[in-house]
């Protein structure tokens, strides 16, 4: 599928979050084209680096990017870049983040502390973002105000729940981010 020659707004969006939170799964659910993945099988050597506590069924990890595309109404084309979630990939993360308009940060309530580093990198870069809690069957559930407090989120930062496997749920999370970006874009021009 190729982009038509009509006027379209092309936007680069990051799908970020810690290791094992569902970024690759979300890109799969969102992309209207066959997504690009750089997944590799996890090895014994990586077991000392990547903590799989709480995500024992994880056997692969993204080593560079996931990439997909989603067109929203109004000819808004989102280029979705899933970023690696491990600190050792920070230089690559910074390269991928260059030119991004915003980020959708996935979090897992079983491992909220793992989200701080990613949120810090996004804030340091000055990117606007929304947080989507990827709901896992065995994950604890928290009231939104408790999550905001535990993640130290600003009042204006969108916080939604989603199931990264489900296209509609993932689109809703993406719309929360895009709405936030549009709202702040119009505020920046006034």
CSV table of N, CA, C and O in Angstrom, one decimal, residues 14-18 21 23 81-85 93 103-107 118 122:
chain,number,residue,atom,x,y,z
A,14,UNK,N,6.7,7.9,18.7
A,14,UNK,CA,7.4,6.8,19.3
A,14,UNK,C,6.4,6.0,20.1
A,14,UNK,O,5.4,6.5,20.7
A,15,UNK,N,6.6,4.7,20.1
A,15,UNK,CA,5.9,3.8,21.0
A,15,UNK,C,7.0,3.3,21.9
A,15,UNK,O,7.9,2.5,21.5
A,16,UNK,N,7.0,3.8,23.2
A,16,UNK,CA,8.1,3.6,24.1
A,16,UNK,C,7.6,2.8,25.3
A,16,UNK,O,6.4,2.8,25.6
A,17,UNK,N,8.6,2.4,26.1
A,17,UNK,CA,8.3,1.7,27.4
A,17,UNK,C,9.4,0.8,27.7
A,17,UNK,O,10.3,0.5,26.9
A,18,UNK,N,9.4,0.2,28.9
A,18,UNK,CA,10.4,-0.7,29.3
A,18,UNK,C,10.4,-2.0,28.6
A,18,UNK,O,9.4,-2.3,27.9
A,21,UNK,N,7.0,-4.8,27.8
A,21,UNK,CA,5.8,-4.1,28.1
A,21,UNK,C,4.7,-4.3,27.0
A,21,UNK,O,3.5,-4.0,27.3
A,23,UNK,N,5.4,-3.3,23.4
A,23,UNK,CA,5.5,-2.3,22.3
A,23,UNK,C,5.4,-3.0,20.9
A,23,UNK,O,4.7,-2.5,20.0
A,81,UNK,N,7.2,4.3,15.6
A,81,UNK,CA,8.5,3.7,15.8
A,81,UNK,C,8.6,3.1,17.2
A,81,UNK,O,8.5,3.8,18.2
A,82,UNK,N,8.6,1.8,17.3
A,82,UNK,CA,8.7,1.1,18.6
A,82,UNK,C,10.2,1.1,19.0
A,82,UNK,O,11.0,0.7,18.2
A,83,UNK,N,10.5,1.6,20.2
A,83,UNK,CA,11.9,1.7,20.6
A,83,UNK,C,12.3,0.6,21.5
A,83,UNK,O,11.4,0.0,22.3
A,84,UNK,N,13.6,0.2,21.6
A,84,UNK,CA,14.0,-0.8,22.5
A,84,UNK,C,13.9,-0.2,24.0
A,84,UNK,O,14.0,1.0,24.2
A,85,UNK,N,13.6,-1.1,24.9
A,85,UNK,CA,13.3,-0.7,26.3
A,85,UNK,C,14.5,-0.8,27.2
A,85,UNK,O,14.3,-0.5,28.4
A,93,UNK,N,18.1,4.7,20.9
A,93,UNK,CA,16.8,5.3,21.3
A,93,UNK,C,16.8,6.8,20.9
A,93,UNK,O,15.9,7.4,20.4
A,103,UNK,N,5.2,10.8,22.1
A,103,UNK,CA,5.5,9.4,22.4
A,103,UNK,C,4.3,8.8,23.2
A,103,UNK,O,3.7,9.5,24.0
A,104,UNK,N,3.9,7.6,22.9
A,104,UNK,CA,3.0,6.8,23.6
A,104,UNK,C,3.8,5.9,24.5
A,104,UNK,O,4.5,5.0,24.0
A,105,UNK,N,3.7,6.0,25.8
A,105,UNK,CA,4.5,5.2,26.7
A,105,UNK,C,3.6,4.1,27.3
A,105,UNK,O,2.6,4.4,28.0
A,106,UNK,N,4.0,2.9,27.0
A,106,UNK,CA,3.3,1.7,27.6
A,106,UNK,C,3.9,1.4,29.0
A,106,UNK,O,5.2,1.4,29.1
A,107,UNK,N,3.1,1.1,29.9
A,107,UNK,CA,3.5,0.7,31.2
A,107,UNK,C,2.8,-0.6,31.7
A,107,UNK,O,1.7,-0.9,31.2
A,118,UNK,N,12.4,5.3,31.1
A,118,UNK,CA,11.8,5.7,29.8
A,118,UNK,C,11.1,7.1,29.8
A,118,UNK,O,11.3,7.9,29.0
A,122,UNK,N,12.1,10.6,27.8
A,122,UNK,CA,11.2,11.3,27.0
A,122,UNK,C,11.0,12.8,27.5
A,122,UNK,O,11.0,13.7,26.7
